[in-house]
Tab-separated table of C-alpha atoms in Angstrom:
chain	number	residue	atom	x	y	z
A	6	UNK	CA	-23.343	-7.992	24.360
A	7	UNK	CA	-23.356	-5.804	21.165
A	8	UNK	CA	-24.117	-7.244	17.888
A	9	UNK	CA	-24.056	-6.238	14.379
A	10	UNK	CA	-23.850	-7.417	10.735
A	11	UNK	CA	-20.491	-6.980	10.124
A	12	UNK	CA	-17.442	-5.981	12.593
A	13	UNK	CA	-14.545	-4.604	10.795
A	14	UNK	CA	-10.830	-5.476	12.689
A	15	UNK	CA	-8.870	-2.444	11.638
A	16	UNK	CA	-9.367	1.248	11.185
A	17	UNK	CA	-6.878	1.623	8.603
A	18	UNK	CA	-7.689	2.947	4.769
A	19	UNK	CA	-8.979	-0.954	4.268
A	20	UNK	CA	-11.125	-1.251	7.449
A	21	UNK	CA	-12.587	2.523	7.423
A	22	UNK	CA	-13.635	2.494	3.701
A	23	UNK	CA	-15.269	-0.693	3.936
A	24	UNK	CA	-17.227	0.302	7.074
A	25	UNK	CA	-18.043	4.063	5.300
A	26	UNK	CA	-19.500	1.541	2.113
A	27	UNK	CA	-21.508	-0.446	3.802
A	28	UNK	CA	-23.111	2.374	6.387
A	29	UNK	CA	-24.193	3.737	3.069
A	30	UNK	CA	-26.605	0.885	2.362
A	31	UNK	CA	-28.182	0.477	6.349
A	32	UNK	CA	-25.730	-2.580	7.609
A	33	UNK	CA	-25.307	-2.136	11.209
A	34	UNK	CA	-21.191	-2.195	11.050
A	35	UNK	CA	-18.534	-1.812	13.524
A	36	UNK	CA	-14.945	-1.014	13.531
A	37	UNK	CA	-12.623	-2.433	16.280
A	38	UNK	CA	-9.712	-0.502	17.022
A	39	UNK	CA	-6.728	-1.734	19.655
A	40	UNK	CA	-5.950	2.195	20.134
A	41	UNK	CA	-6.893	5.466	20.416
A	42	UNK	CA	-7.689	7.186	17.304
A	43	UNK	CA	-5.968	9.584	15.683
A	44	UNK	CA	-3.158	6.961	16.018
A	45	UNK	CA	0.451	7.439	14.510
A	46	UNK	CA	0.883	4.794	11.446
A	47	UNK	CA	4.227	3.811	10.267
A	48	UNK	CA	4.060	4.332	6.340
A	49	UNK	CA	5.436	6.543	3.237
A	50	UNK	CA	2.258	8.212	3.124
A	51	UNK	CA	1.860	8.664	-0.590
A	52	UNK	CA	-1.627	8.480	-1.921
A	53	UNK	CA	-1.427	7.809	-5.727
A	54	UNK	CA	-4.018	9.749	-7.801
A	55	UNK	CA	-5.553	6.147	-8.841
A	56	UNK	CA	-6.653	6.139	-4.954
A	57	UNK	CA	-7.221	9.714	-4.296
A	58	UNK	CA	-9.844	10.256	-7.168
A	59	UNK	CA	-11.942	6.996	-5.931
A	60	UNK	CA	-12.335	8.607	-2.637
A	61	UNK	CA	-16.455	9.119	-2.381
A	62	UNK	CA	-15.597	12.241	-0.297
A	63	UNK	CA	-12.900	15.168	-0.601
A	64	UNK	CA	-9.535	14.406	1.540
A	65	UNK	CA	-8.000	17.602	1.006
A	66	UNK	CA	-8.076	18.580	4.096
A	67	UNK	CA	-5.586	15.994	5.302
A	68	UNK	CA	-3.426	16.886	2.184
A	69	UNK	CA	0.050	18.187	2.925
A	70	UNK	CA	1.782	18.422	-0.161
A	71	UNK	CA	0.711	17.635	-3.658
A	72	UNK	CA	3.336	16.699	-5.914
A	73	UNK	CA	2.811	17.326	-10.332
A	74	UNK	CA	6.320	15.876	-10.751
A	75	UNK	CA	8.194	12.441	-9.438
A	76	UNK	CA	11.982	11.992	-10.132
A	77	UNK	CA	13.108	8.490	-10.505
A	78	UNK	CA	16.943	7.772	-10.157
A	79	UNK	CA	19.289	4.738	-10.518
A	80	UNK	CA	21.874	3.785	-8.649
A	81	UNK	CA	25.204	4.030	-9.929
A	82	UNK	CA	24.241	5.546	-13.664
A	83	UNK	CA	23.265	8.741	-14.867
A	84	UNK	CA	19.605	7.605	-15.607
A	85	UNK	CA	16.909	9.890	-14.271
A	86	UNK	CA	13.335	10.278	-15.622
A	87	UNK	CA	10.990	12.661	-14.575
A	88	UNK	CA	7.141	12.822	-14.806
A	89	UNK	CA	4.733	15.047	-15.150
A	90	UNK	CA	0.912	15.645	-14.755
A	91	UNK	CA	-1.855	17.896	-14.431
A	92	UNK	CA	-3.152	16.412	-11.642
A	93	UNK	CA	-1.089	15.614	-8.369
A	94	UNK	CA	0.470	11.907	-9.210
A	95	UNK	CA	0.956	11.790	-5.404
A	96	UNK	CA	-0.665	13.332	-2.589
A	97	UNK	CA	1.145	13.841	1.164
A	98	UNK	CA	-0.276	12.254	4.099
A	99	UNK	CA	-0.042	11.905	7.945
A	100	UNK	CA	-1.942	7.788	8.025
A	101	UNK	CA	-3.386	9.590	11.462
A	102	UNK	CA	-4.857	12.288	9.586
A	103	UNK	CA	-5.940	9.992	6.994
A	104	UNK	CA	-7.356	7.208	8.631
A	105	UNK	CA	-9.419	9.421	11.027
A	106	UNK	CA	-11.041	11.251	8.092
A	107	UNK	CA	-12.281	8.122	6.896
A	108	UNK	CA	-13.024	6.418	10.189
A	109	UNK	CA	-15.269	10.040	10.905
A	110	UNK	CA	-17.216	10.265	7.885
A	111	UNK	CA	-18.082	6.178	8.588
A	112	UNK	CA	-19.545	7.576	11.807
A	113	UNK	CA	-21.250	10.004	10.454
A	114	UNK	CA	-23.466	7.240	8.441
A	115	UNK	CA	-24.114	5.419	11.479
A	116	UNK	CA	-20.769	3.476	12.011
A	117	UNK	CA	-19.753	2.563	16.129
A	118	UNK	CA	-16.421	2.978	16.910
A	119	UNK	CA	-14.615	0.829	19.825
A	120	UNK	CA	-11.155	1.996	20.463
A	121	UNK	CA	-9.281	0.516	23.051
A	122	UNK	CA	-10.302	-3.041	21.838
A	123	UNK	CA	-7.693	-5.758	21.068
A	124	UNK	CA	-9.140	-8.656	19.378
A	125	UNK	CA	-7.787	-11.824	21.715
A	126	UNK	CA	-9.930	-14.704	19.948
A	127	UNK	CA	-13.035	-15.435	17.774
A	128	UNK	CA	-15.659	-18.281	18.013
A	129	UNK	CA	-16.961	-19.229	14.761
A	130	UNK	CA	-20.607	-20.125	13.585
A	131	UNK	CA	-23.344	-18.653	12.442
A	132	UNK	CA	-22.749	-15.915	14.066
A	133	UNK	CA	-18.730	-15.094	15.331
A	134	UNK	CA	-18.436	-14.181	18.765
A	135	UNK	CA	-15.192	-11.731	18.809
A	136	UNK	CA	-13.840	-11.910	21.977
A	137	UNK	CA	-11.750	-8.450	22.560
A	138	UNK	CA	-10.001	-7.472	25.808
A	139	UNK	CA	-13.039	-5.076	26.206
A	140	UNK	CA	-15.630	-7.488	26.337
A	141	UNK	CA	-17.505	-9.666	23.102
A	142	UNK	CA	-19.170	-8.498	19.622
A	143	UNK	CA	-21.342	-10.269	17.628
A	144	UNK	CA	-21.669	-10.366	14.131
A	145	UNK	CA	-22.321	-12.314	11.203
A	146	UNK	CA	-19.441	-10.982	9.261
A	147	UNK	CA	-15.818	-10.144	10.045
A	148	UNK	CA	-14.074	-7.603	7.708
A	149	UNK	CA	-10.066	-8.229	8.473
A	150	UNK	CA	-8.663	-5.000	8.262
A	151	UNK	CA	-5.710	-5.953	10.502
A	152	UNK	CA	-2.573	-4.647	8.686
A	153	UNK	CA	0.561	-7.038	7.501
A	154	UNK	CA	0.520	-9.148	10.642
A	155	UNK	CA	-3.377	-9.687	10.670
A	156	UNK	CA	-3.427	-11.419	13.874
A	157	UNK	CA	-7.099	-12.330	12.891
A	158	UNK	CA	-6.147	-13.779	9.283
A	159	UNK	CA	-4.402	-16.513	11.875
A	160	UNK	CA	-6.872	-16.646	14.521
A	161	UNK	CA	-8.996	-17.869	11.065
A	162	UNK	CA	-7.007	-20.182	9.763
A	163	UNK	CA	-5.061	-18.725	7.432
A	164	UNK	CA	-1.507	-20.392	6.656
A	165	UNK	CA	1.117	-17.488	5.273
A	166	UNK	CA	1.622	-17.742	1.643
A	167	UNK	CA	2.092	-13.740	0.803
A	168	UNK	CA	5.593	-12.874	0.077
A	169	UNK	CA	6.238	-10.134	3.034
A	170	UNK	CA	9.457	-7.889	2.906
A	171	UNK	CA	11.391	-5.529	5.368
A	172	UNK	CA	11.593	-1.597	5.368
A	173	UNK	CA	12.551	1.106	7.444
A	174	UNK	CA	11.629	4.468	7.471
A	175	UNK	CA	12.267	7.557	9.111
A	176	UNK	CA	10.424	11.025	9.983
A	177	UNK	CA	13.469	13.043	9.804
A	178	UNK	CA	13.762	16.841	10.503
A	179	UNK	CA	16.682	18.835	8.581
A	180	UNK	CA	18.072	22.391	8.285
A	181	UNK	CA	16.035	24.167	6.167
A	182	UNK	CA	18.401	24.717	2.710
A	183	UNK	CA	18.048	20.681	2.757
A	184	UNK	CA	14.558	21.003	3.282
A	185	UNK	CA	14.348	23.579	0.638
A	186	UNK	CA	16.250	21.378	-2.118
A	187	UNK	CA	14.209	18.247	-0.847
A	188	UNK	CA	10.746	19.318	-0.925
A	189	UNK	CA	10.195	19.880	-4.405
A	190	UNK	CA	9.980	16.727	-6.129
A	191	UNK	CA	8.673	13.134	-4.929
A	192	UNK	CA	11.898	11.101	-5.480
A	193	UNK	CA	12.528	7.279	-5.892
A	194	UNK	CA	15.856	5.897	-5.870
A	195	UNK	CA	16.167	2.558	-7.576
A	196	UNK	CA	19.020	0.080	-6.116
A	197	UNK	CA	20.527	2.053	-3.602
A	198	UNK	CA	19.223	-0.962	-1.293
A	199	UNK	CA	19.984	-4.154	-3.205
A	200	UNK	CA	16.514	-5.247	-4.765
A	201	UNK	CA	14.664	-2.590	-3.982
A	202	UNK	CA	14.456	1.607	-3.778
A	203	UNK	CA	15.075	4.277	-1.274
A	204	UNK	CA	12.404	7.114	-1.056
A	205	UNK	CA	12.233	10.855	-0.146
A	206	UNK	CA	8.784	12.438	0.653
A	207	UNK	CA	8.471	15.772	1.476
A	208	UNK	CA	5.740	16.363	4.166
A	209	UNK	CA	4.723	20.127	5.508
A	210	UNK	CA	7.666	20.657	7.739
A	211	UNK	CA	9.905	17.193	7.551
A	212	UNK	CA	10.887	14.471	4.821
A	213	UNK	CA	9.826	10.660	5.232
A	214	UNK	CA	13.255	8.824	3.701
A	215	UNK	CA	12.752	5.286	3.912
A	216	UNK	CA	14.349	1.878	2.249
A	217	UNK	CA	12.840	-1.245	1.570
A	218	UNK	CA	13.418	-4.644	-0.223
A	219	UNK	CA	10.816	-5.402	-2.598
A	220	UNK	CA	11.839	-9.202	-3.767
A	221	UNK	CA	12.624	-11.808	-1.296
A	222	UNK	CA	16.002	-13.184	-0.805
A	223	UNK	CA	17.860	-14.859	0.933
A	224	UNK	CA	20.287	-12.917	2.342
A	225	UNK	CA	19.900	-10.438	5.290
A	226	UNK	CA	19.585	-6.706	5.177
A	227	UNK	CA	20.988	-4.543	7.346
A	228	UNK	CA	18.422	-1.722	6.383
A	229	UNK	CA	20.143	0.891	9.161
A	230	UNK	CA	23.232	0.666	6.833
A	231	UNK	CA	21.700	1.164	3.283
A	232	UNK	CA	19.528	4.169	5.286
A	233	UNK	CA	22.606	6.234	6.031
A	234	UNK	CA	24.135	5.141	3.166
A	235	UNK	CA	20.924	6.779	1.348
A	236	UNK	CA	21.099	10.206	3.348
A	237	UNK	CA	24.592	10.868	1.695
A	238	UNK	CA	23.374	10.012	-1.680
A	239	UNK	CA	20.217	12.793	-0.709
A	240	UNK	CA	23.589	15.223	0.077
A	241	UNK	CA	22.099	15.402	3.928
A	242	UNK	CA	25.065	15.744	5.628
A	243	UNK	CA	22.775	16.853	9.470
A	244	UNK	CA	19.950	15.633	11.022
A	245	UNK	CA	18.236	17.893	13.737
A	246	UNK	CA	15.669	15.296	14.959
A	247	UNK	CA	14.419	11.508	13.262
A	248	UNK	CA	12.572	9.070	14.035
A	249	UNK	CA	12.793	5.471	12.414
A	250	UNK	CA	9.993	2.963	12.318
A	251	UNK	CA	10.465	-0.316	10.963
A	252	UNK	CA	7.487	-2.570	9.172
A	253	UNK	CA	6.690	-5.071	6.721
A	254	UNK	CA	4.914	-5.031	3.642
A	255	UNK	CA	3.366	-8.009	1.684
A	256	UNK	CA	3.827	-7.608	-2.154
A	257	UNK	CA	1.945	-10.663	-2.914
A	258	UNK	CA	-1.365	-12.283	-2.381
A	259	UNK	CA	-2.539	-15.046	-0.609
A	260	UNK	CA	-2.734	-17.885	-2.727
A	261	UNK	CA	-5.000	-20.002	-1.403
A	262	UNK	CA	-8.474	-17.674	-0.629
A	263	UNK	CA	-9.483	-14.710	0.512
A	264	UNK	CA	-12.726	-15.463	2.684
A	265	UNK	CA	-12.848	-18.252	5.084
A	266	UNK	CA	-15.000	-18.784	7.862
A	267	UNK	CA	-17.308	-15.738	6.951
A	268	UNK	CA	-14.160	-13.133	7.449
A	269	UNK	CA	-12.855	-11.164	4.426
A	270	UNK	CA	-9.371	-10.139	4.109
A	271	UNK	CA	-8.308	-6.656	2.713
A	272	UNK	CA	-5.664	-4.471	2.034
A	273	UNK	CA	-2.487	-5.563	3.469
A	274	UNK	CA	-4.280	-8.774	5.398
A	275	UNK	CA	-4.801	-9.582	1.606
A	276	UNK	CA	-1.624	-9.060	0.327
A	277	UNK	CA	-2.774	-6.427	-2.740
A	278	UNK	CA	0.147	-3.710	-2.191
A	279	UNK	CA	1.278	-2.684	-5.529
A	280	UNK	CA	4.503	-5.760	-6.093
A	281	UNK	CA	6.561	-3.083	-8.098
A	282	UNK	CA	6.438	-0.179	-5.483
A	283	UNK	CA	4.707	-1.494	-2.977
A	284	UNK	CA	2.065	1.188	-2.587
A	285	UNK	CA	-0.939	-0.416	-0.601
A	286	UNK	CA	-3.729	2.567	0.352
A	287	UNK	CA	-5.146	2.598	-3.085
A	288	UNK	CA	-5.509	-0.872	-2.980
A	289	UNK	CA	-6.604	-1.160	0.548
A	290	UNK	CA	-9.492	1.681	-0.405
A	291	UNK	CA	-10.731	-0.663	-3.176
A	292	UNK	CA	-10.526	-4.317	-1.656
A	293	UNK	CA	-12.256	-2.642	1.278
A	294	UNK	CA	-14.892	-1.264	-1.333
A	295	UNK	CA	-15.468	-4.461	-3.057
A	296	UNK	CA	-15.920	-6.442	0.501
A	297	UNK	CA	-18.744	-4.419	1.818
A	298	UNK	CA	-20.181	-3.943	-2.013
A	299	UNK	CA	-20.387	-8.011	-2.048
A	300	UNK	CA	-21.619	-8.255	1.177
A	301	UNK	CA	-24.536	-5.568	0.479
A	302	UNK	CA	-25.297	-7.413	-3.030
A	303	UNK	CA	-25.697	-10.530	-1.395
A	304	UNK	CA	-28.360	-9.307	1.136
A	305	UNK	CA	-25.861	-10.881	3.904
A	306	UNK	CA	-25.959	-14.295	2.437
A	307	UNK	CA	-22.311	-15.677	3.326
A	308	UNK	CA	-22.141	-17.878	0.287
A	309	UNK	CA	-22.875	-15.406	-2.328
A	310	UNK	CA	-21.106	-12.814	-0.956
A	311	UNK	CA	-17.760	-14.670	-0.846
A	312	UNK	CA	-18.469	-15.623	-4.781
A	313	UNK	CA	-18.695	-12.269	-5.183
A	314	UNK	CA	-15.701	-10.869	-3.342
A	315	UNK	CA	-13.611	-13.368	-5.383
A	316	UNK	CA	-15.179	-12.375	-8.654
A	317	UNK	CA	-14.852	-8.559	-8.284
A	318	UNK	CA	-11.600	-9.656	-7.306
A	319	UNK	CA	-10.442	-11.468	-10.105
A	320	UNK	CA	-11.999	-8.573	-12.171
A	321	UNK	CA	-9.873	-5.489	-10.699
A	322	UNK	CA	-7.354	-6.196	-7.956
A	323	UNK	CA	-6.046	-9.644	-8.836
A	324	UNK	CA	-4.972	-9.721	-12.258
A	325	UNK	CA	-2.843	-6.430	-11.848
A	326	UNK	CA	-1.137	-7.593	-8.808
A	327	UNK	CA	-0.157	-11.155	-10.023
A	328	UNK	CA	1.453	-9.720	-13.196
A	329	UNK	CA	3.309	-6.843	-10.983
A	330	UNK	CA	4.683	-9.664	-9.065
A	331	UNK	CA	6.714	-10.718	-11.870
A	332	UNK	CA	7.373	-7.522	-13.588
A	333	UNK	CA	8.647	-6.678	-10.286
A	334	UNK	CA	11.347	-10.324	-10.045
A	335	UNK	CA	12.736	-8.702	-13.669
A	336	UNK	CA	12.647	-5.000	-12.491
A	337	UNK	CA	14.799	-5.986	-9.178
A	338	UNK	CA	16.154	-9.325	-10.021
A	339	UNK	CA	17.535	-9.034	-13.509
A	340	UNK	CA	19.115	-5.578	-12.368
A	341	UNK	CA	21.919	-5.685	-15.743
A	342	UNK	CA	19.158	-7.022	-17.847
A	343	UNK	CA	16.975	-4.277	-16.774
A	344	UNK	CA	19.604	-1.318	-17.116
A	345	UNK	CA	19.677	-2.049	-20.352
A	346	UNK	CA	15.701	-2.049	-20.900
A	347	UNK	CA	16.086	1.181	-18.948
A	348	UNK	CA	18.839	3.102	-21.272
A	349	UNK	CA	16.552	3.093	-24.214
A	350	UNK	CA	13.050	3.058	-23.029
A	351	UNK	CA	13.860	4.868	-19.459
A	352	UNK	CA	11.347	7.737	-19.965
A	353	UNK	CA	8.670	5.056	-21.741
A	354	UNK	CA	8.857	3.313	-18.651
A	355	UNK	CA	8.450	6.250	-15.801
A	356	UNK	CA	5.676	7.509	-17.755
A	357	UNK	CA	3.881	3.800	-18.389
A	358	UNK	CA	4.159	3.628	-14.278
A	359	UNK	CA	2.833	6.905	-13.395
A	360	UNK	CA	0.013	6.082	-15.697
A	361	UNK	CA	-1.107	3.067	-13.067
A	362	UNK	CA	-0.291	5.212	-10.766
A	363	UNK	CA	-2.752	7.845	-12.069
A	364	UNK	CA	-5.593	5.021	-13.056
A	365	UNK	CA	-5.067	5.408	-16.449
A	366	UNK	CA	-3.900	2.196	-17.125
A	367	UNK	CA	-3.353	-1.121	-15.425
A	368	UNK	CA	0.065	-3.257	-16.160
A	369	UNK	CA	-0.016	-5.232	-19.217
A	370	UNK	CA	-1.298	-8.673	-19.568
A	371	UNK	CA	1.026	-9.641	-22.085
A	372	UNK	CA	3.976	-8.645	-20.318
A	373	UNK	CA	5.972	-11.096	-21.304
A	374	UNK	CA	5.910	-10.742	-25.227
A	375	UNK	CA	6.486	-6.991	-24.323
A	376	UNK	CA	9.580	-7.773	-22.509
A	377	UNK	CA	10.694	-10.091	-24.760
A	378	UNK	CA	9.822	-7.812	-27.903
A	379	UNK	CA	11.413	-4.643	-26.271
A	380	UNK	CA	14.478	-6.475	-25.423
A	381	UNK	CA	15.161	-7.714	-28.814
A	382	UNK	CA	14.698	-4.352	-29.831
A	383	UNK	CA	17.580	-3.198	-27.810
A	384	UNK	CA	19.847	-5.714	-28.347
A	385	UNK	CA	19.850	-6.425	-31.762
């Protein structure tokens, strides 16, 4: 039976970068995999500059488009604001591509690799026996890379407390002059889906248009409906070939803890996708940073390295994520409210967001005297 320090469930952003950080300092790490890497991953594939320039090693190989400019639209008004920066606010990815970079240059530091390996249970104590259709690991730690579902956050005893929404996307192939007109800009398209966006990435040779909900309600979507709906708005009018691919995304975090029984949670186990936009990778990158950094620092001591994952935590991830959850209840929620916010201080607001996007700032703590101040402003 193999055994290791730490065995990482995952080999997404999340899983990889954790298991690249902690090959660094000589723990003997593993990543499980249930498939067969390079492996097709259903998501926008936008990596935000914040997450890009944090990267200890140079992506651009994986790169497909780089994108200086994002257009944000409105449903239904004439408001559209459009940003600019010297550096590329989003960069175009494949998650295959991606994740196999990262999940290579772990290897090269000494990582092991199982593919093929679906984790079916886990004993717990000192040491956790994962028990995986391929046979059983051992390891101290267990790094829960796992994705939305995170079969393992249950298999641990995790109760569901993140707030998890539906989207739908599509890899869609179109005649070139609508590939032409598409494939300039990033573009976000605010309520054509009620309480959420529709989005248009350009990728080398296709567009990923997708929809999601980004608030939960009560009511069912019927996301097939607001997609088409979306393509007309886009003026695509013929598709030669598309794909769709539906999936979740939590926009909250768990609210109870985020280590338990000496496994770790990050990225979208976690719940730390941005609440407003739900963007996850640069996120996932970091939480799976500060897992293995707390581990290292605590010379594998479980105690101290769960006090501090929470702390680094509470000092990064945390605070910016619980405050975008309820930015993101006004942005979606108070929709007439927020059109008015948006009519004066449109452009202050696009550039404020590609700002976090870029890792120059973080959403404000006092959001709600900003609100409040800024909407005084307008109406009186």
């Amino acid at each position: 039976m193999q055994s290791f320090d730490v065995a990482i469930i995952g080999s997404g952003p999340a899983g990889a970068s954790a298991a690249f950080e902690l090959a660094k300092s000589g723990i003997s790490t593993v990543i499980i995999e249930k498939e067969t890497l390079p492996r097709y991953k259903t998501c926008g594939g936008g990596l935000v500059f914040r997450g890009r320039k944090n990267m200890p090693f140079d992506v651009s190989s994986v790169v497909e488009k780089e994108f200086y400019e994002v257009d944000t639209y409105f449903a239904n008004t004439p408001f559209k604001f459009t940003t600019n920066r010297n550096q590329p606010i989003v960069s175009m990815i494949m998650r295959d591509s991606f994740d196999n970079l990262i999940v290579e240059k772990a290897k090269e530091n000494g990582v092991t690799l199982l593919q093929n390996h679906k984790v079916l249970d886990i004993s717990f104590g000192d040491i956790q026996t994962i028990h995986t259709s391929e046979g059983d690991i051992k390891a101290k730690f267990i790094i829960a890379g796992d994705g939305a579902l995170s079969p393992v956050s249950k298999i641990a005893g995790w109760k569901e407390t993140r707030t998890v929404i539906p989207a739908l996307e599509y890899e869609v192939e179109v005649p070139a002059a609508d590939f032409e007109r598409l494939s300039k800009n990033v573009r976000f398209d605010v309520d054509v889906i009620p309480f959420g966006y529709g989005w248009c990435f350009p990728k080398k040779n296709h567009l990923s248009i997708g929809v999601g909900v980004f608030v939960k309600t009560k009511q069912k979507m019927d996301l097939k409906k607001y997609y088409a709906e979306y393509l007309k708005t886009l003026g695509i009018n013929e598709i030669i070939t598309e794909e769709a691919h539906g999936f979740v995304i939590p926009v909250s975090p768990r609210t109870d803890t985020f280590v338990k029984n000496n496994v770790f949670l990050i990225g979208d186990s976690a719940g730390f996708a941005d609440p407003i936009l739900a963007e996850g990778i640069s996120n996932a990158i970091l939480s799976g940073v500060l897992a293995a950094q707390s581990i290292v620092e605590a010379n594998l001591d479980s105690v101290r390295a769960s006090e501090l994952y929470h702390g680094k935590l509470e000092n990064s991830i945390l605070p910016e994520i619980k405050t975008g959850v309820i930015l993101s209840k006004f942005f979606y929620e108070k929709k007439m409210l927020r059109n008015i916010f948006v009519k004066k201080y449109g452009q202050l607001l696009a550039n404020a967001m590609t700002d976090v996007f870029m890792g120059d700032r973080t959403y404000p703590k006092d959001y709600k005297a900003a609100i409040r101040r800024k909407i005084k402003e307008v109406i009186f």
